[in-house]
């Protein structure tokens, strides 16, 4: 429950330009030069900071003229300090999916297919976040995939700005379709976007061995019963691996009390 | 229970630490001199207050420009070394564009400005104002693409501030009377944009 509270506070903090929601405008003050840790669209009318993933792609588009030291530095800092703790605690789009999963329905259990699908996000990271911005000069993930951008930026801005409505075409339809698919499946697949698609989670996952804080298992207490991995709704092979969002739900099922959160 | 409390305390501490780190870095982007650091930090807090307070926003905050408004005055240094001042060009039809090197659609429509510049010559004024990138970045871009139409720096974002927009490319056609005739947000390819702007310029010239 503490985690939910942190997630909610975080979502509000990222998006506290409340007047933006009323008039459909984007806050463009100095704070917008700062990257937040989680996936939160720059173009959300409430956003007071920038999405690190969006900033990275945009910076890569013009990296010929200027190397994106700041964005890469922030991403590395978040990764080294927190890793996927960001996913579990500081990502509004993760929160949205978790809330949708609370809607009563039949739930899809993780299986071999979801484990394989969990590698797709690394391909998305390389192709849409790095290669497409560098070669085609467009922010590939933001433009063609990101459902957080459609939900937080696209829908509110387009619904309030007639000039933007005049620009709508096939791309917007496609992105609405992606959003509807992600939102719809989130009801019965736990954090499907995070597990299979999100390149930001993929990036933070790369730090699972080195990040400063996270879940840790006391090997002297562990009896290798695997109850933690069986209970986890993510596609983890071990507690604290690249798929682990450090949420700590496994702590309660460990009858040896071997799992804790803290400095690794 | 205790472990959980310890965990959340740690997270709060980390959140505070990161917020401080971010605020320390905030506004202190390479565009701004270090000497301005303290002042910038103060500005940030003022911004947050006015954001939360809403009503306390300063009266001088520029409003969005609409078609039919008189184009706000501004002055900006140009890539060629001279300075552009809007009021010095009154009586002419002006195409005013806001762009950045990282903005795909902006870069994509730029050949249209070059074509219009060559076609209309002295008859109209074309100005592409860069949005807050370093002058070296702008210079390199203009050089690489061989553009000869006037391009302005706006490192501090003062011109962008006078013409607030939710996005770029943002292009205005200003009439001989100094009134904004057309506003365009977003852009298709250069050929399409050429037709769109040409029609708007011709209409403004005919008035």
Coordinates of C-alpha atoms in Angstrom, one line a residue:
Chain A
X1 CA 0.0 0.0 0.0
X2 CA 2.9 2.3 0.7
X3 CA 4.0 1.6 -2.9
X4 CA 0.7 2.7 -4.3
X5 CA 0.9 5.9 -2.3
X6 CA 4.4 6.7 -3.6
X7 CA 3.2 5.9 -7.2
X8 CA 0.2 8.2 -6.8
X9 CA 2.2 11.0 -5.3
X10 CA 4.7 10.6 -8.0
X11 CA 2.1 10.8 -10.8
X12 CA 0.7 14.0 -9.3
X13 CA 4.1 15.5 -8.8
X14 CA 5.1 14.9 -12.4
X15 CA 1.9 16.4 -13.6
X16 CA 1.1 19.3 -11.2
X17 CA 0.6 22.0 -13.8
X18 CA -3.1 21.6 -13.2
X19 CA -4.0 24.8 -15.1
X20 CA -2.7 23.1 -18.3
X21 CA -5.5 20.5 -18.1
X22 CA -8.1 23.3 -18.0
X23 CA -6.8 25.2 -21.1
X24 CA -5.1 22.4 -23.0
X25 CA -1.7 24.0 -23.0
X26 CA 1.8 22.6 -22.3
X27 CA 3.9 24.0 -19.4
X28 CA 7.2 25.2 -21.0
X29 CA 9.0 26.8 -18.0
X30 CA 12.6 26.1 -16.9
X31 CA 11.6 22.9 -15.0
X32 CA 10.7 21.3 -18.3
X33 CA 14.5 21.1 -18.9
X34 CA 14.6 18.4 -16.3
X35 CA 14.0 14.7 -17.0
X36 CA 11.7 12.8 -14.6
X37 CA 12.7 9.1 -14.0
X38 CA 9.5 7.5 -15.2
X39 CA 7.6 7.4 -18.5
X40 CA 5.6 10.6 -18.5
X41 CA 4.9 12.5 -21.7
X42 CA 6.4 15.9 -22.1
X43 CA 3.2 16.9 -23.9
X44 CA 0.9 16.0 -21.0
X45 CA -0.8 19.4 -20.2
X46 CA 0.1 18.8 -16.6
X47 CA 3.7 17.7 -17.0
X48 CA 6.3 19.9 -15.3
X49 CA 9.2 17.8 -16.5
X50 CA 10.3 15.9 -19.6
X51 CA 10.1 12.2 -20.3
X52 CA 13.7 10.8 -20.4
X53 CA 12.8 8.5 -23.2
X54 CA 11.3 11.2 -25.3
X55 CA 14.2 13.5 -24.5
X56 CA 16.7 10.9 -25.6
X57 CA 15.0 10.3 -28.9
X58 CA 14.6 14.0 -29.6
X59 CA 18.3 14.6 -28.7
X60 CA 19.4 11.7 -30.9
X61 CA 17.6 13.2 -33.9
X62 CA 19.9 16.2 -33.7
X63 CA 22.9 14.4 -32.2
X64 CA 24.8 15.3 -35.3
X65 CA 24.9 18.9 -34.0
X66 CA 25.0 18.2 -30.3
X67 CA 25.7 15.1 -28.2
X68 CA 22.9 14.4 -25.6
X69 CA 25.2 14.4 -22.5
X70 CA 22.5 15.6 -20.1
X71 CA 19.8 13.0 -21.1
X72 CA 22.2 10.1 -21.2
X73 CA 23.7 11.2 -17.9
X74 CA 20.3 11.4 -16.2
X75 CA 19.3 8.0 -17.6
X76 CA 22.6 6.5 -16.3
X77 CA 22.1 8.1 -12.9
X78 CA 18.6 6.8 -12.5
X79 CA 19.7 3.4 -13.7
X80 CA 22.7 3.2 -11.3
X81 CA 20.8 4.5 -8.3
X82 CA 17.4 2.9 -8.8
X83 CA 17.3 0.6 -11.8
X84 CA 13.7 -0.7 -12.2
X85 CA 12.7 0.6 -8.8
X86 CA 11.6 3.5 -11.1
X87 CA 9.2 1.0 -12.8
X88 CA 7.8 -0.2 -9.5
X89 CA 7.5 3.1 -7.7
X90 CA 8.0 6.2 -9.9
X91 CA 6.3 5.5 -13.2
X92 CA 2.7 6.9 -13.7
X93 CA 2.1 4.6 -16.7
X94 CA 2.9 1.6 -14.6
X95 CA 0.4 2.9 -12.0
X96 CA -2.3 3.3 -14.6
X97 CA -1.8 -0.3 -15.7
X98 CA -1.8 -1.6 -12.2
X99 CA -5.1 0.2 -11.5
X100 CA -6.6 -1.3 -14.7
X101 CA -5.5 -4.7 -13.5
X102 CA -7.6 -4.3 -10.4
X103 CA -10.7 -4.4 -12.6
X104 CA -12.2 -7.9 -11.8
X105 CA -11.7 -10.3 -14.8
X106 CA -10.1 -13.5 -15.7
X107 CA -6.3 -12.9 -15.6
X108 CA -3.7 -14.2 -17.9
X109 CA -1.0 -16.1 -16.0
X110 CA 2.6 -15.7 -17.1
X111 CA 3.9 -18.5 -19.2
X112 CA 6.5 -19.5 -21.7
X113 CA 5.1 -17.1 -24.3
X114 CA 5.1 -14.1 -22.1
X115 CA 8.7 -14.9 -21.1
X116 CA 9.7 -14.8 -24.7
X117 CA 7.7 -11.7 -25.4
X118 CA 9.5 -10.0 -22.6
X119 CA 12.6 -9.8 -24.8
X120 CA 10.6 -7.7 -27.4
X121 CA 11.2 -4.6 -25.4
X122 CA 15.0 -4.8 -26.0
X123 CA 14.3 -4.8 -29.7
X124 CA 12.0 -1.8 -29.3
X125 CA 14.7 0.0 -27.3
X126 CA 17.4 -0.6 -30.0
X127 CA 15.2 -0.1 -33.1
X128 CA 12.7 2.6 -32.1
X129 CA 14.7 4.6 -29.5
X130 CA 18.2 4.5 -31.0
X131 CA 18.3 3.4 -34.7
X132 CA 15.2 5.2 -36.0
X133 CA 16.0 8.6 -34.4
X134 CA 19.6 8.4 -35.7
X135 CA 18.8 7.2 -39.2
X136 CA 15.3 8.6 -40.1
X137 CA 15.5 11.7 -37.8
X138 CA 12.2 11.0 -36.1
X139 CA 11.6 10.0 -32.5
X140 CA 10.5 6.5 -33.4
X141 CA 9.1 5.3 -30.1
X142 CA 7.2 8.5 -29.4
X143 CA 5.8 8.8 -32.9
X144 CA 4.8 5.2 -33.7
X145 CA 4.3 3.4 -30.4
X146 CA 4.2 5.2 -27.1
X147 CA 0.7 4.8 -25.6
X148 CA 1.6 7.0 -22.6
X149 CA 2.1 9.9 -25.1
X150 CA -1.2 9.2 -26.8
X151 CA -3.1 9.0 -23.5
X152 CA -1.3 11.9 -21.6
X153 CA -0.5 14.2 -24.5
X154 CA -2.4 13.3 -27.7
X155 CA -5.9 12.8 -26.4
X156 CA -6.1 15.9 -24.1
X157 CA -4.3 18.3 -26.6
X158 CA -6.2 17.1 -29.6
X159 CA -9.6 17.3 -27.8
X160 CA -8.9 20.9 -26.8
X161 CA -7.1 22.3 -29.8
X162 CA -9.0 22.6 -33.1
X163 CA -5.9 23.3 -35.1
X164 CA -4.5 20.0 -34.0
X165 CA -7.7 18.3 -34.9
X166 CA -7.1 19.5 -38.5
X167 CA -3.8 17.6 -38.6
X168 CA -5.3 14.2 -37.6
X169 CA -4.6 11.3 -40.0
X170 CA -3.6 7.7 -40.1
X171 CA -0.8 8.0 -37.6
X172 CA -3.2 9.3 -34.9
X173 CA -5.6 6.4 -35.6
X174 CA -2.8 3.9 -35.4
X175 CA -1.6 5.4 -32.1
X176 CA -5.2 5.3 -30.7
X177 CA -5.3 1.7 -31.7
X178 CA -2.1 0.9 -29.8
X179 CA -3.4 2.8 -26.8
X180 CA -6.7 1.0 -26.8
X181 CA -4.9 -2.4 -27.1
X182 CA -2.5 -1.5 -24.2
X183 CA -5.3 -0.3 -22.0
X184 CA -7.6 -3.1 -22.9
X185 CA -5.1 -5.9 -22.3
X186 CA -3.9 -4.3 -19.1
X187 CA -7.2 -5.4 -17.5
X188 CA -6.2 -9.1 -17.8
X189 CA -2.5 -9.0 -18.4
X190 CA -0.5 -7.5 -15.5
X191 CA 1.6 -4.5 -16.8
X192 CA 1.8 -6.0 -20.3
X193 CA 3.2 -2.8 -21.7
X194 CA 6.0 -2.8 -19.1
X195 CA 6.8 -6.4 -19.6
X196 CA 6.8 -6.6 -23.4
X197 CA 7.2 -3.2 -24.9
X198 CA 8.6 -0.4 -22.6
X199 CA 12.1 0.5 -23.7
X200 CA 12.6 2.6 -20.6
X201 CA 12.0 -0.5 -18.4
X202 CA 14.3 -2.4 -20.7
X203 CA 17.0 0.2 -20.2
X204 CA 16.7 0.3 -16.5
X205 CA 16.6 -3.5 -16.4
X206 CA 20.2 -3.5 -17.7
X207 CA 21.3 -2.1 -14.3
X208 CA 19.8 -4.9 -12.2
X209 CA 23.2 -6.1 -11.1
X210 CA 24.7 -2.7 -10.3
X211 CA 21.9 -0.5 -9.1
X212 CA 22.4 0.9 -5.6
X213 CA 19.0 -0.2 -4.2
X214 CA 16.6 -3.0 -5.0
X215 CA 15.3 -6.4 -3.8
X216 CA 17.9 -8.7 -2.4
X217 CA 17.8 -12.4 -1.2
X218 CA 19.6 -13.5 1.9
X219 CA 21.2 -16.7 0.5
X220 CA 21.8 -18.0 4.0
X221 CA 18.1 -18.1 4.7
X222 CA 16.8 -19.1 1.3
X223 CA 15.7 -22.7 0.8
X224 CA 15.2 -22.3 -2.9
X225 CA 11.5 -23.1 -2.8
X226 CA 10.9 -20.7 -5.6
X227 CA 7.7 -19.4 -4.0
X228 CA 8.8 -15.8 -4.8
X229 CA 9.2 -16.4 -8.5
X230 CA 6.0 -18.3 -8.7
X231 CA 4.1 -15.5 -6.9
X232 CA 5.6 -12.7 -9.1
X233 CA 3.4 -11.5 -11.9
X234 CA 6.4 -10.3 -13.9
X235 CA 8.4 -12.7 -16.1
X236 CA 11.3 -13.0 -13.6
X237 CA 13.6 -16.0 -13.3
X238 CA 15.1 -14.7 -10.0
X239 CA 14.2 -12.0 -7.6
X240 CA 15.9 -8.8 -8.6
X241 CA 16.7 -9.8 -12.2
X242 CA 16.2 -7.6 -15.3
X243 CA 12.5 -8.3 -15.4
X244 CA 12.0 -7.5 -11.7
X245 CA 10.3 -4.1 -11.0
X246 CA 11.4 -4.2 -7.3
X247 CA 7.8 -4.0 -6.1
X248 CA 8.4 -6.3 -3.1
X249 CA 5.3 -8.4 -3.5
X250 CA 7.4 -11.5 -3.1
X251 CA 8.5 -10.6 0.4
X252 CA 5.2 -11.7 1.9
X253 CA 5.3 -15.2 0.4
X254 CA 8.8 -16.0 1.5
X255 CA 8.3 -18.2 4.6
X256 CA 12.0 -17.8 5.4
X257 CA 11.9 -14.0 5.4
X258 CA 14.9 -14.1 3.1
X259 CA 13.8 -11.2 0.8
X260 CA 14.3 -7.6 1.7
X261 CA 14.5 -4.2 0.0
X262 CA 17.5 -2.0 0.5
X263 CA 21.0 -1.1 -0.5
X264 CA 22.4 -4.0 -2.4
Chain B
X1 CA 6.4 -4.1 9.1
X2 CA 9.6 -2.5 10.4
X3 CA 11.4 -3.5 7.3
X4 CA 8.7 -1.9 5.2
X5 CA 8.9 1.3 7.1
X6 CA 12.7 1.4 6.7
X7 CA 12.2 0.8 3.0
X8 CA 9.7 3.6 2.5
X9 CA 11.9 6.0 4.6
X10 CA 14.8 5.1 2.3
X11 CA 12.7 5.8 -0.8
X12 CA 11.5 9.1 0.6
X13 CA 15.1 10.1 1.3
X14 CA 16.1 9.0 -2.2
X15 CA 13.2 10.9 -3.8
X16 CA 14.3 14.0 -1.9
X17 CA 17.9 13.6 -2.9
X18 CA 16.9 13.2 -6.6
X19 CA 14.6 16.1 -6.5
X20 CA 17.4 18.2 -5.1
X21 CA 19.8 16.9 -7.7
X22 CA 17.3 17.7 -10.5
X23 CA 16.5 21.2 -9.2
X24 CA 20.3 21.9 -8.9
X25 CA 20.6 20.9 -12.5
X26 CA 17.5 22.7 -13.6
X27 CA 17.7 25.7 -15.9
X28 CA 21.4 25.4 -15.6
X29 CA 21.5 24.0 -19.0
X30 CA 24.4 24.8 -21.2
X31 CA 22.4 27.7 -22.6
X32 CA 22.8 29.6 -19.4
X33 CA 25.9 31.0 -17.9
X34 CA 26.9 29.7 -14.5
X35 CA 26.8 33.2 -13.2
X36 CA 23.0 33.0 -13.6
X37 CA 22.7 29.8 -11.6
X38 CA 21.3 31.2 -8.4
X39 CA 19.0 33.6 -10.1
X40 CA 17.7 30.7 -12.3
X41 CA 17.0 28.6 -9.3
X42 CA 14.9 31.4 -7.8
X43 CA 13.0 31.7 -11.0
X44 CA 12.2 28.0 -10.9
X45 CA 10.6 28.4 -7.6
X46 CA 8.6 31.4 -8.7
X47 CA 7.5 29.3 -11.7
X48 CA 6.3 26.5 -9.5
X49 CA 4.4 28.9 -7.2
X50 CA 2.6 30.6 -10.1
X51 CA 1.8 27.2 -11.5
X52 CA 0.2 26.0 -8.4
X53 CA -1.4 29.3 -7.5
X54 CA -2.7 29.9 -11.0
X55 CA -4.2 33.3 -10.2
X56 CA -0.9 34.6 -9.0
X57 CA 0.6 34.4 -12.4
X58 CA 2.3 37.6 -13.4
X59 CA 0.2 39.9 -15.6
X60 CA 3.1 40.3 -18.1
X61 CA 3.0 36.6 -19.0
X62 CA 2.6 36.7 -22.8
X63 CA -0.6 35.3 -24.2
X64 CA -1.0 33.0 -27.2
X65 CA -1.1 34.9 -30.5
X66 CA -4.3 34.5 -32.6
X67 CA -5.1 35.4 -36.2
X68 CA -6.2 39.0 -36.2
X69 CA -3.8 40.0 -33.4
X70 CA -1.1 42.6 -33.9
X71 CA 2.2 40.6 -34.1
X72 CA 4.2 41.1 -30.9
X73 CA 7.4 43.1 -31.3
X74 CA 10.7 41.3 -30.9
X75 CA 14.3 41.6 -31.9
X76 CA 16.8 38.8 -32.5
X77 CA 20.3 38.3 -33.8
X78 CA 20.7 36.7 -37.2
X79 CA 23.1 34.0 -38.3
X80 CA 24.6 36.5 -40.8
X81 CA 25.6 38.8 -37.9
X82 CA 22.9 41.5 -38.3
X83 CA 19.9 42.0 -36.0
X84 CA 16.3 41.6 -37.0
X85 CA 13.6 43.9 -35.4
X86 CA 10.0 43.3 -36.4
X87 CA 8.9 46.9 -36.3
X88 CA 11.7 47.9 -38.8
X89 CA 10.0 45.6 -41.3
X90 CA 6.5 47.0 -41.0
X91 CA 4.7 47.5 -44.3
X92 CA 6.0 44.2 -45.5
X93 CA 4.4 40.7 -45.5
X94 CA 6.4 38.6 -43.1
X95 CA 6.6 34.8 -42.8
X96 CA 7.8 34.1 -39.3
X97 CA 8.7 30.5 -38.5
X98 CA 9.8 28.8 -35.2
X99 CA 12.0 25.7 -35.6
X100 CA 14.7 23.5 -34.1
X101 CA 17.3 21.0 -35.5
X102 CA 15.8 18.2 -33.4
X103 CA 12.3 18.8 -34.9
X104 CA 11.8 16.5 -37.9
X105 CA 8.8 18.3 -39.5
X106 CA 10.6 21.7 -39.0
X107 CA 13.7 20.5 -40.8
X108 CA 11.5 18.8 -43.4
X109 CA 9.7 22.0 -44.5
X110 CA 12.7 24.3 -44.6
X111 CA 13.3 23.9 -48.4
X112 CA 9.9 25.6 -48.8
X113 CA 11.3 28.7 -47.1
X114 CA 14.4 28.7 -49.3
X115 CA 12.2 28.4 -52.4
X116 CA 9.9 31.2 -51.3
X117 CA 12.9 33.4 -50.3
X118 CA 14.4 33.0 -53.8
X119 CA 11.1 33.5 -55.5
X120 CA 9.9 36.6 -53.7
X121 CA 13.3 38.2 -52.9
X122 CA 12.8 41.6 -51.4
X123 CA 9.0 41.6 -51.8
X124 CA 8.5 39.8 -48.5
X125 CA 10.4 39.0 -45.4
X126 CA 11.1 35.4 -44.3
X127 CA 12.5 34.7 -40.8
X128 CA 13.1 31.3 -39.2
X129 CA 13.7 31.7 -35.5
X130 CA 15.5 28.8 -33.8
X131 CA 14.1 27.6 -30.5
X132 CA 16.7 27.8 -27.8
X133 CA 19.6 25.9 -29.3
X134 CA 23.2 27.0 -29.2
X135 CA 24.3 29.4 -31.9
X136 CA 27.0 26.9 -33.0
X137 CA 24.3 24.2 -33.5
X138 CA 22.3 26.7 -35.6
X139 CA 25.4 27.8 -37.6
X140 CA 26.3 24.2 -38.4
X141 CA 22.8 23.4 -39.5
X142 CA 22.5 26.4 -41.8
X143 CA 25.9 25.7 -43.3
X144 CA 25.2 22.0 -43.9
X145 CA 22.0 22.8 -45.7
X146 CA 23.2 25.8 -47.5
X147 CA 20.2 28.0 -46.6
X148 CA 20.4 31.6 -47.4
X149 CA 17.1 32.9 -46.0
X150 CA 17.4 34.8 -42.6
X151 CA 17.7 32.5 -39.6
X152 CA 17.6 34.0 -36.1
X153 CA 19.1 32.7 -32.8
X154 CA 16.9 32.7 -29.8
X155 CA 19.2 31.1 -27.2
X156 CA 17.4 32.4 -24.2
X157 CA 13.9 31.8 -25.7
X158 CA 12.8 35.4 -25.6
X159 CA 11.2 35.4 -29.0
X160 CA 9.5 32.0 -28.4
X161 CA 8.2 33.5 -25.2
X162 CA 6.5 36.3 -27.1
X163 CA 4.9 33.7 -29.4
X164 CA 3.9 30.9 -27.2
X165 CA 2.9 27.6 -28.9
X166 CA 2.3 24.1 -27.8
X167 CA 4.6 22.8 -30.5
X168 CA 6.8 23.5 -33.5
X169 CA 6.9 24.0 -36.4
X170 CA 4.9 27.1 -35.7
X171 CA 4.6 29.5 -38.6
X172 CA 2.8 32.9 -38.8
X173 CA 2.1 35.0 -41.9
X174 CA 2.0 38.7 -40.9
X175 CA 0.3 41.2 -43.2
X176 CA 1.5 44.7 -44.3
X177 CA -0.5 46.2 -41.4
X178 CA 1.4 44.1 -38.8
X179 CA -1.6 41.9 -38.1
X180 CA -1.2 38.1 -38.0
X181 CA -3.1 36.7 -41.0
X182 CA -2.5 33.0 -40.7
X183 CA -1.1 30.6 -38.1
X184 CA 0.2 27.1 -38.8
X185 CA 1.1 24.5 -36.2
X186 CA 2.8 21.4 -37.6
X187 CA 3.9 20.8 -41.2
X188 CA 3.6 18.3 -44.0
X189 CA 6.4 17.9 -46.6
X190 CA 8.2 20.9 -48.1
X191 CA 6.2 20.9 -51.4
X192 CA 2.9 21.0 -49.6
X193 CA 4.0 23.7 -47.2
X194 CA 5.3 25.7 -50.1
X195 CA 1.8 25.7 -51.7
X196 CA 0.2 26.6 -48.3
X197 CA 2.5 29.5 -47.5
X198 CA 2.6 30.8 -51.1
X199 CA -1.2 31.0 -51.0
X200 CA -1.2 32.8 -47.7
X201 CA 1.6 35.2 -48.8
X202 CA -0.2 36.1 -52.0
X203 CA -3.4 36.7 -50.1
X204 CA -1.6 39.0 -47.7
X205 CA 0.1 40.8 -50.5
X206 CA -3.2 41.4 -52.3
X207 CA -4.8 43.0 -49.3

